[in-house]
CSV table of C-alpha atoms in Angstrom, one decimal:
chain,number,residue,atom,x,y,z
Q,3,UNK,CA,-21.0,26.8,57.7
Q,4,UNK,CA,-17.4,27.2,58.9
Q,5,UNK,CA,-16.1,23.7,59.7
Q,6,UNK,CA,-12.8,22.9,61.3
Q,7,UNK,CA,-11.4,19.3,61.2
Q,8,UNK,CA,-8.7,18.2,63.7
Q,9,UNK,CA,-6.8,15.0,62.9
Q,10,UNK,CA,-3.6,13.2,63.8
Q,11,UNK,CA,-3.4,11.4,60.4
Q,12,UNK,CA,-0.8,12.6,58.0
Q,13,UNK,CA,-2.5,13.8,54.9
Q,14,UNK,CA,-0.8,12.6,51.7
Q,15,UNK,CA,1.2,9.8,53.2
Q,16,UNK,CA,-1.4,7.9,55.3
Q,17,UNK,CA,-3.5,5.6,53.1
Q,18,UNK,CA,-6.5,6.2,55.4
Q,19,UNK,CA,-6.3,10.0,54.8
Q,20,UNK,CA,-7.9,9.4,51.4
Q,21,UNK,CA,-11.3,9.2,53.1
Q,22,UNK,CA,-10.7,12.5,55.0
Q,23,UNK,CA,-9.6,14.3,51.9
Q,24,UNK,CA,-12.6,13.2,49.9
Q,25,UNK,CA,-15.0,14.0,52.8
Q,26,UNK,CA,-13.5,17.4,53.3
Q,27,UNK,CA,-13.6,18.2,49.6
Q,28,UNK,CA,-17.2,17.1,49.5
Q,29,UNK,CA,-18.2,19.4,52.3
Q,30,UNK,CA,-16.6,22.3,50.4
Q,31,UNK,CA,-18.5,21.3,47.2
Q,32,UNK,CA,-21.7,21.6,49.2
Q,33,UNK,CA,-20.9,25.2,50.1
Q,34,UNK,CA,-19.2,24.9,53.5
Q,35,UNK,CA,-15.7,26.2,54.3
Q,36,UNK,CA,-13.4,23.6,55.8
Q,37,UNK,CA,-10.1,24.2,57.6
Q,38,UNK,CA,-8.2,21.0,58.2
Q,39,UNK,CA,-5.5,20.8,60.8
Q,40,UNK,CA,-3.2,17.7,60.6
Q,41,UNK,CA,0.3,16.5,59.9
Q,42,UNK,CA,1.4,16.0,56.3
Q,43,UNK,CA,0.4,18.1,53.4
Q,44,UNK,CA,-2.5,18.2,51.0
Q,45,UNK,CA,-2.1,18.7,47.3
Q,46,UNK,CA,-4.9,20.0,45.0
Q,47,UNK,CA,-7.5,20.1,47.7
Q,48,UNK,CA,-10.4,22.5,47.9
Q,49,UNK,CA,-10.2,22.9,51.7
Q,50,UNK,CA,-7.7,24.9,53.7
Q,51,UNK,CA,-5.0,22.7,55.1
Q,52,UNK,CA,-2.9,23.7,58.1
Q,53,UNK,CA,0.1,21.5,58.6
Q,54,UNK,CA,0.7,20.4,62.2
Q,55,UNK,CA,4.1,19.0,63.3
Q,56,UNK,CA,3.9,15.4,64.7
Q,57,UNK,CA,6.4,13.4,66.6
Q,58,UNK,CA,7.9,10.4,64.8
Q,59,UNK,CA,7.8,8.2,67.9
Q,60,UNK,CA,4.9,5.8,67.9
Q,61,UNK,CA,2.9,6.2,71.1
Q,62,UNK,CA,3.6,9.9,71.3
Q,63,UNK,CA,2.2,11.1,68.0
Q,64,UNK,CA,-1.3,12.0,69.1
Q,65,UNK,CA,-0.1,13.8,72.1
Q,66,UNK,CA,2.4,15.8,70.1
Q,67,UNK,CA,-0.4,16.9,67.7
Q,68,UNK,CA,-2.7,17.9,70.6
Q,69,UNK,CA,0.2,20.0,72.0
Q,70,UNK,CA,0.6,21.8,68.7
Q,71,UNK,CA,-3.1,22.3,68.2
Q,72,UNK,CA,-3.3,24.3,71.4
Q,73,UNK,CA,-1.4,27.0,69.5
Q,74,UNK,CA,-4.3,27.3,67.1
Q,75,UNK,CA,-7.2,27.4,69.6
Q,76,UNK,CA,-8.3,30.9,68.7
Q,77,UNK,CA,-8.9,30.0,65.1
Q,78,UNK,CA,-10.4,26.7,66.0
Q,79,UNK,CA,-12.9,28.3,68.3
Q,80,UNK,CA,-14.1,30.7,65.6
Q,81,UNK,CA,-15.7,27.7,63.7
Q,82,UNK,CA,-19.3,26.8,63.8
Q,83,UNK,CA,-18.5,23.1,64.3
Q,84,UNK,CA,-15.3,21.1,65.0
Q,85,UNK,CA,-14.7,17.5,63.8
Q,86,UNK,CA,-12.2,15.7,66.0
Q,87,UNK,CA,-10.6,12.3,65.4
Q,88,UNK,CA,-10.8,10.1,68.4
Q,89,UNK,CA,-6.9,9.8,69.1
Q,90,UNK,CA,-6.8,13.6,69.8
Q,91,UNK,CA,-10.2,14.0,71.3
Q,92,UNK,CA,-8.6,15.2,74.6
Q,93,UNK,CA,-8.5,18.7,73.0
Q,94,UNK,CA,-12.3,18.8,72.9
Q,95,UNK,CA,-12.5,20.3,76.4
Q,96,UNK,CA,-10.7,23.4,75.0
Q,97,UNK,CA,-13.1,23.7,72.0
Q,98,UNK,CA,-16.1,26.0,72.4
Q,99,UNK,CA,-18.2,25.2,69.2
Q,100,UNK,CA,-20.2,22.0,68.9
Q,101,UNK,CA,-18.0,19.0,68.5
Q,102,UNK,CA,-18.4,15.8,66.4
Q,103,UNK,CA,-16.2,12.8,67.2
Q,104,UNK,CA,-14.8,11.1,64.1
Q,105,UNK,CA,-14.0,7.4,64.6
Q,106,UNK,CA,-12.6,5.7,61.5
Q,107,UNK,CA,-11.9,2.6,63.5
Q,108,UNK,CA,-10.9,1.6,67.1
Q,109,UNK,CA,-7.3,1.0,68.2
Q,110,UNK,CA,-5.5,-1.1,65.6
Q,111,UNK,CA,-2.0,-1.6,67.0
Q,112,UNK,CA,-0.9,-4.8,68.6
Q,113,UNK,CA,0.5,-5.4,72.1
Q,114,UNK,CA,1.2,-2.7,74.7
Q,115,UNK,CA,0.5,0.2,72.3
Q,116,UNK,CA,-3.0,-1.0,71.7
Q,117,UNK,CA,-3.7,-1.4,75.5
Q,118,UNK,CA,-2.6,2.3,75.9
Q,119,UNK,CA,-4.9,3.4,73.1
Q,120,UNK,CA,-8.1,1.7,74.4
Q,121,UNK,CA,-8.5,4.0,77.4
Q,122,UNK,CA,-8.5,7.3,75.3
Q,123,UNK,CA,-10.8,5.7,72.8
Q,124,UNK,CA,-13.4,4.9,75.4
Q,125,UNK,CA,-12.9,8.2,77.1
Q,126,UNK,CA,-13.4,10.0,73.8
Q,127,UNK,CA,-16.8,8.4,73.3
Q,128,UNK,CA,-17.8,9.0,76.9
Q,129,UNK,CA,-17.2,12.7,76.5
Q,130,UNK,CA,-18.8,13.0,73.0
Q,131,UNK,CA,-22.4,14.2,72.3
Q,132,UNK,CA,-22.4,12.8,68.8
Q,133,UNK,CA,-20.0,11.0,66.5
Q,134,UNK,CA,-19.5,8.9,63.4
Q,135,UNK,CA,-18.5,5.3,62.6
Q,136,UNK,CA,-17.6,3.5,59.4
Q,137,UNK,CA,-20.2,0.7,59.6
Q,138,UNK,CA,-23.3,-0.5,61.4
Q,139,UNK,CA,-21.1,-3.2,63.1
Q,140,UNK,CA,-18.7,-0.4,64.2
Q,141,UNK,CA,-21.6,1.6,65.6
Q,142,UNK,CA,-22.9,-1.4,67.6
Q,143,UNK,CA,-19.4,-2.0,68.9
Q,144,UNK,CA,-19.2,1.6,70.2
Q,145,UNK,CA,-22.5,1.3,72.0
Q,146,UNK,CA,-21.6,-2.1,73.5
Q,147,UNK,CA,-18.2,-1.1,74.7
Q,148,UNK,CA,-18.8,2.5,75.9
Q,149,UNK,CA,-21.4,4.5,77.8
Q,150,UNK,CA,-22.5,6.3,74.6
Q,151,UNK,CA,-26.2,6.1,74.0
Q,152,UNK,CA,-25.9,5.6,70.3
Q,153,UNK,CA,-28.7,7.9,69.3
Q,154,UNK,CA,-26.4,10.4,67.6
Q,155,UNK,CA,-24.0,8.1,65.7
Q,156,UNK,CA,-23.9,8.5,61.9
Q,157,UNK,CA,-22.5,5.7,59.8
Q,158,UNK,CA,-20.1,7.1,57.2
Q,159,UNK,CA,-18.6,4.3,55.0
Q,160,UNK,CA,-15.7,4.7,52.7
Q,161,UNK,CA,-16.8,5.9,49.3
Q,162,UNK,CA,-14.9,5.8,46.0
Q,163,UNK,CA,-14.1,8.3,43.2
Q,164,UNK,CA,-16.2,6.9,40.4
Q,165,UNK,CA,-14.5,9.1,37.8
Q,166,UNK,CA,-11.0,8.0,38.7
Q,167,UNK,CA,-11.8,4.3,39.3
Q,168,UNK,CA,-13.5,2.9,36.2
Q,169,UNK,CA,-13.6,-0.4,34.3
Q,170,UNK,CA,-11.2,-0.7,31.4
Q,171,UNK,CA,-10.4,-3.5,29.0
Q,172,UNK,CA,-10.2,-6.8,30.7
Q,173,UNK,CA,-8.8,-9.7,28.7
Q,174,UNK,CA,-6.0,-12.2,28.6
Q,175,UNK,CA,-5.1,-14.1,31.8
Q,176,UNK,CA,-7.4,-13.7,34.8
Q,177,UNK,CA,-5.8,-10.9,36.7
Q,178,UNK,CA,-6.0,-11.1,40.5
Q,179,UNK,CA,-5.1,-8.2,42.8
Q,180,UNK,CA,-4.6,-6.8,46.2
Q,181,UNK,CA,-3.6,-3.2,47.2
Q,182,UNK,CA,-3.1,-1.5,50.5
Q,183,UNK,CA,-1.0,-2.4,53.5
Q,184,UNK,CA,0.9,-5.6,52.7
Q,185,UNK,CA,1.3,-6.9,56.3
Q,186,UNK,CA,1.5,-10.5,57.3
Q,187,UNK,CA,-1.3,-10.2,59.8
Q,188,UNK,CA,-3.6,-9.0,57.0
Q,189,UNK,CA,-3.6,-12.5,55.5
Q,190,UNK,CA,-1.7,-11.5,52.3
Q,191,UNK,CA,0.5,-14.6,52.4
Q,192,UNK,CA,-2.5,-16.7,51.4
Q,193,UNK,CA,-2.8,-15.0,48.1
Q,194,UNK,CA,0.1,-16.7,46.2
Q,195,UNK,CA,-1.5,-20.0,47.2
Q,196,UNK,CA,-4.6,-19.0,45.3
Q,197,UNK,CA,-2.5,-18.2,42.3
Q,198,UNK,CA,-0.7,-21.5,42.6
Q,199,UNK,CA,-3.9,-23.4,43.0
Q,200,UNK,CA,-5.3,-21.9,39.8
Q,201,UNK,CA,-2.1,-22.5,37.8
Q,202,UNK,CA,-2.2,-26.2,39.0
Q,203,UNK,CA,-5.7,-26.4,37.6
Q,204,UNK,CA,-4.4,-25.1,34.2
Q,205,UNK,CA,-6.0,-21.6,34.6
Q,206,UNK,CA,-4.0,-18.8,33.1
Q,207,UNK,CA,-3.8,-16.2,35.9
Q,208,UNK,CA,-1.6,-13.5,37.3
Q,209,UNK,CA,-1.5,-11.9,40.8
Q,210,UNK,CA,-0.7,-8.2,41.3
Q,211,UNK,CA,0.1,-6.8,44.8
Q,212,UNK,CA,0.7,-3.1,45.4
Q,213,UNK,CA,1.6,-1.6,48.7
Q,214,UNK,CA,4.1,-1.4,51.5
Q,215,UNK,CA,4.4,-3.5,54.7
Q,216,UNK,CA,6.3,-6.3,56.4
Q,217,UNK,CA,5.2,-9.0,53.9
Q,218,UNK,CA,6.5,-7.3,50.8
Q,219,UNK,CA,10.0,-8.9,50.8
Q,220,UNK,CA,8.5,-12.3,51.8
Q,221,UNK,CA,6.2,-12.2,48.8
Q,222,UNK,CA,9.0,-11.0,46.4
Q,223,UNK,CA,11.2,-13.8,47.6
Q,224,UNK,CA,8.7,-16.4,46.5
Q,225,UNK,CA,9.7,-15.8,42.9
Q,226,UNK,CA,6.5,-17.3,41.5
Q,227,UNK,CA,5.7,-16.9,37.8
Q,228,UNK,CA,2.8,-14.6,37.3
Q,229,UNK,CA,3.3,-12.9,40.7
Q,230,UNK,CA,4.0,-9.1,40.6
Q,231,UNK,CA,4.8,-7.2,43.8
Q,232,UNK,CA,5.3,-3.5,43.8
Q,233,UNK,CA,5.6,-0.7,46.3
Q,234,UNK,CA,2.6,1.6,46.8
Q,235,UNK,CA,1.9,3.5,43.7
Q,236,UNK,CA,0.1,6.8,43.1
Q,237,UNK,CA,-3.7,6.7,43.2
Q,238,UNK,CA,-4.0,7.6,39.5
Q,239,UNK,CA,-1.6,4.8,38.5
Q,240,UNK,CA,-3.4,2.4,40.8
Q,241,UNK,CA,-6.8,3.2,39.2
Q,242,UNK,CA,-5.3,2.6,35.7
Q,243,UNK,CA,-4.1,-0.8,36.8
Q,244,UNK,CA,-7.3,-1.9,38.6
Q,245,UNK,CA,-9.3,-1.0,35.5
Q,246,UNK,CA,-7.7,-4.0,33.8
Q,247,UNK,CA,-7.8,-6.4,36.8
Q,248,UNK,CA,-10.6,-9.0,37.2
Q,249,UNK,CA,-10.7,-10.1,40.9
Q,250,UNK,CA,-9.7,-8.1,44.0
Q,251,UNK,CA,-8.9,-9.8,47.4
Q,252,UNK,CA,-10.0,-9.0,51.0
Q,253,UNK,CA,-7.8,-11.5,52.9
Q,254,UNK,CA,-8.0,-9.7,56.3
Q,255,UNK,CA,-9.0,-12.1,59.0
Q,256,UNK,CA,-12.0,-11.9,61.4
Q,257,UNK,CA,-10.3,-9.5,63.8
Q,258,UNK,CA,-12.2,-6.6,65.3
Q,259,UNK,CA,-10.0,-4.1,63.4
Q,260,UNK,CA,-11.4,-5.4,60.1
Q,261,UNK,CA,-14.7,-6.9,61.1
Q,262,UNK,CA,-15.8,-3.3,62.0
Q,263,UNK,CA,-14.3,-1.7,59.0
Q,264,UNK,CA,-15.5,-0.3,55.7
Q,265,UNK,CA,-12.5,-1.1,53.5
Q,266,UNK,CA,-11.7,1.5,50.9
Q,267,UNK,CA,-10.1,-1.1,48.6
Q,268,UNK,CA,-13.4,-3.0,48.4
Q,269,UNK,CA,-15.1,0.1,47.0
Q,270,UNK,CA,-12.2,0.7,44.6
Q,271,UNK,CA,-12.4,-2.9,43.4
Q,272,UNK,CA,-16.1,-2.6,42.7
Q,273,UNK,CA,-15.8,0.8,41.0
Q,274,UNK,CA,-13.1,-0.7,38.7
Q,275,UNK,CA,-15.6,-3.4,37.7
Q,276,UNK,CA,-13.8,-6.1,39.6
Q,277,UNK,CA,-15.2,-9.1,41.4
Q,278,UNK,CA,-14.3,-9.5,45.1
Q,279,UNK,CA,-13.2,-12.6,47.0
Q,280,UNK,CA,-12.5,-12.5,50.7
Q,281,UNK,CA,-12.9,-13.7,54.3
Q,282,UNK,CA,-16.5,-13.8,55.5
Q,283,UNK,CA,-17.0,-11.4,58.4
Q,284,UNK,CA,-19.0,-8.2,58.9
Q,285,UNK,CA,-16.3,-5.9,57.7
Q,286,UNK,CA,-16.4,-7.5,54.2
Q,287,UNK,CA,-20.1,-8.2,53.9
Q,288,UNK,CA,-22.4,-6.1,51.8
Q,289,UNK,CA,-26.2,-6.2,52.2
Q,290,UNK,CA,-27.9,-7.3,49.0
Q,291,UNK,CA,-24.6,-8.1,47.3
Q,292,UNK,CA,-24.6,-10.1,44.1
Q,293,UNK,CA,-22.4,-13.0,43.0
Q,294,UNK,CA,-19.7,-10.5,42.4
Q,295,UNK,CA,-18.9,-10.8,46.1
Q,296,UNK,CA,-17.6,-14.2,47.2
Q,297,UNK,CA,-16.8,-14.6,50.9
Q,298,UNK,CA,-15.6,-17.8,52.6
Q,299,UNK,CA,-14.4,-18.8,56.0
Q,300,UNK,CA,-10.8,-18.3,56.7
Q,301,UNK,CA,-10.3,-22.1,56.7
Q,302,UNK,CA,-11.9,-22.5,53.2
Q,303,UNK,CA,-10.8,-19.2,51.7
Q,304,UNK,CA,-8.1,-20.6,49.4
Q,305,UNK,CA,-9.9,-23.7,48.2
Q,306,UNK,CA,-13.2,-22.0,47.7
Q,307,UNK,CA,-11.7,-19.0,45.9
Q,308,UNK,CA,-9.7,-21.3,43.5
Q,309,UNK,CA,-12.8,-23.4,42.8
Q,310,UNK,CA,-15.1,-20.3,42.2
Q,311,UNK,CA,-12.6,-18.5,39.9
Q,312,UNK,CA,-12.0,-21.8,38.0
Q,313,UNK,CA,-15.8,-22.1,37.4
Q,314,UNK,CA,-15.9,-18.7,35.6
Q,315,UNK,CA,-15.2,-18.0,31.9
Q,316,UNK,CA,-14.5,-14.6,30.4
Q,317,UNK,CA,-18.2,-14.1,29.4
Q,318,UNK,CA,-19.5,-14.8,33.0
Q,319,UNK,CA,-16.7,-12.7,34.5
Q,320,UNK,CA,-17.7,-9.8,32.3
Q,321,UNK,CA,-21.4,-10.0,33.2
Q,322,UNK,CA,-20.6,-10.0,36.9
Q,323,UNK,CA,-18.1,-7.2,36.5
Q,324,UNK,CA,-20.7,-5.0,34.9
Q,325,UNK,CA,-23.0,-5.7,37.9
Q,326,UNK,CA,-20.2,-4.8,40.4
Q,327,UNK,CA,-19.6,-1.4,38.6
Q,328,UNK,CA,-23.4,-0.8,38.6
Q,329,UNK,CA,-23.5,-1.4,42.4
Q,330,UNK,CA,-20.7,1.0,42.9
Q,331,UNK,CA,-22.4,3.7,40.9
Q,332,UNK,CA,-25.7,3.3,42.8
Q,333,UNK,CA,-24.2,3.0,46.3
Q,334,UNK,CA,-20.6,3.9,46.7
Q,335,UNK,CA,-20.0,7.4,45.4
Q,336,UNK,CA,-18.4,9.8,47.9
Q,337,UNK,CA,-21.6,11.9,47.7
Q,338,UNK,CA,-23.4,9.4,49.9
Q,339,UNK,CA,-20.8,9.6,52.6
Q,340,UNK,CA,-20.6,13.4,52.3
Q,341,UNK,CA,-24.3,13.7,52.7
Q,342,UNK,CA,-24.2,11.5,55.8
Q,343,UNK,CA,-21.4,13.6,57.4
Q,344,UNK,CA,-23.2,16.8,56.6
Q,345,UNK,CA,-26.4,15.5,58.2
Q,346,UNK,CA,-24.8,15.0,61.6
Q,347,UNK,CA,-23.0,18.3,61.3
Q,348,UNK,CA,-26.2,20.1,60.7
Q,349,UNK,CA,-28.3,18.1,63.3
């Protein structure tokens, strides 16, 4: 099948584009041809990427992509099916093949920009015949907030590259980690307090934070012993580091952006044989999870996490880490997500 995917995300520079790259590659591996139209550039991908120019001004980026995509309508309309991300779904009325709406999350910006985004988000779902979400909670949110009947929504969670992210040798101090966007509103400033709490209890621990965002300099300025803060690092280097880490954090609060999510970092933590500690909400929960997932209320996150990590020794950590990797192998490979996407394309 000839599949075209239209997106406003910048491949290669947008952290969230990892999901799209993996899904598109997966569709190609199943025998489909995929032409991906988006900003940015893709390296070593098996699909055909067509780079689309995008405005640098926030609030105008989606509109600028739609304008450029009009120049490619002839090629787009030669496809059997067209996948369209919700921010640019306005182009759907110019697309002749069947369309699938791709929703990797509702509007995430704050303030005026978010208010401007909610209208096109709702309109996209009102115009769609079928679409995808990243979690069951996200699907319910769509059906509650829009006129969409919900019968043709496929849940496609974030998967993980199980060959790239693997457990390595874990020894020495207990190594704590967070990677991704390092923004204040994601709760990352609570993480040094967990490290401090463990150190006060006499636990030999280190904390490693990798990413970019408005909290990076604040974290670096703390100057705490055992705290490492780096900019975002290449995926291969990140996998090499997480292989040696023990516990990964999900400090994002119970906000609709994260309570509806399927965080890629959670899958990468588990594939790396890490335990996961985070805030208790639907975006972080996993059905039938083991003790390798420890979730607490935001109020008790720091104290509960310190107490739980303190209660573990290297032997108990290793046993739980083996279980977390096994869960990832059984449930989190990208093949599961690709199969789900293919099923709605073919339906």
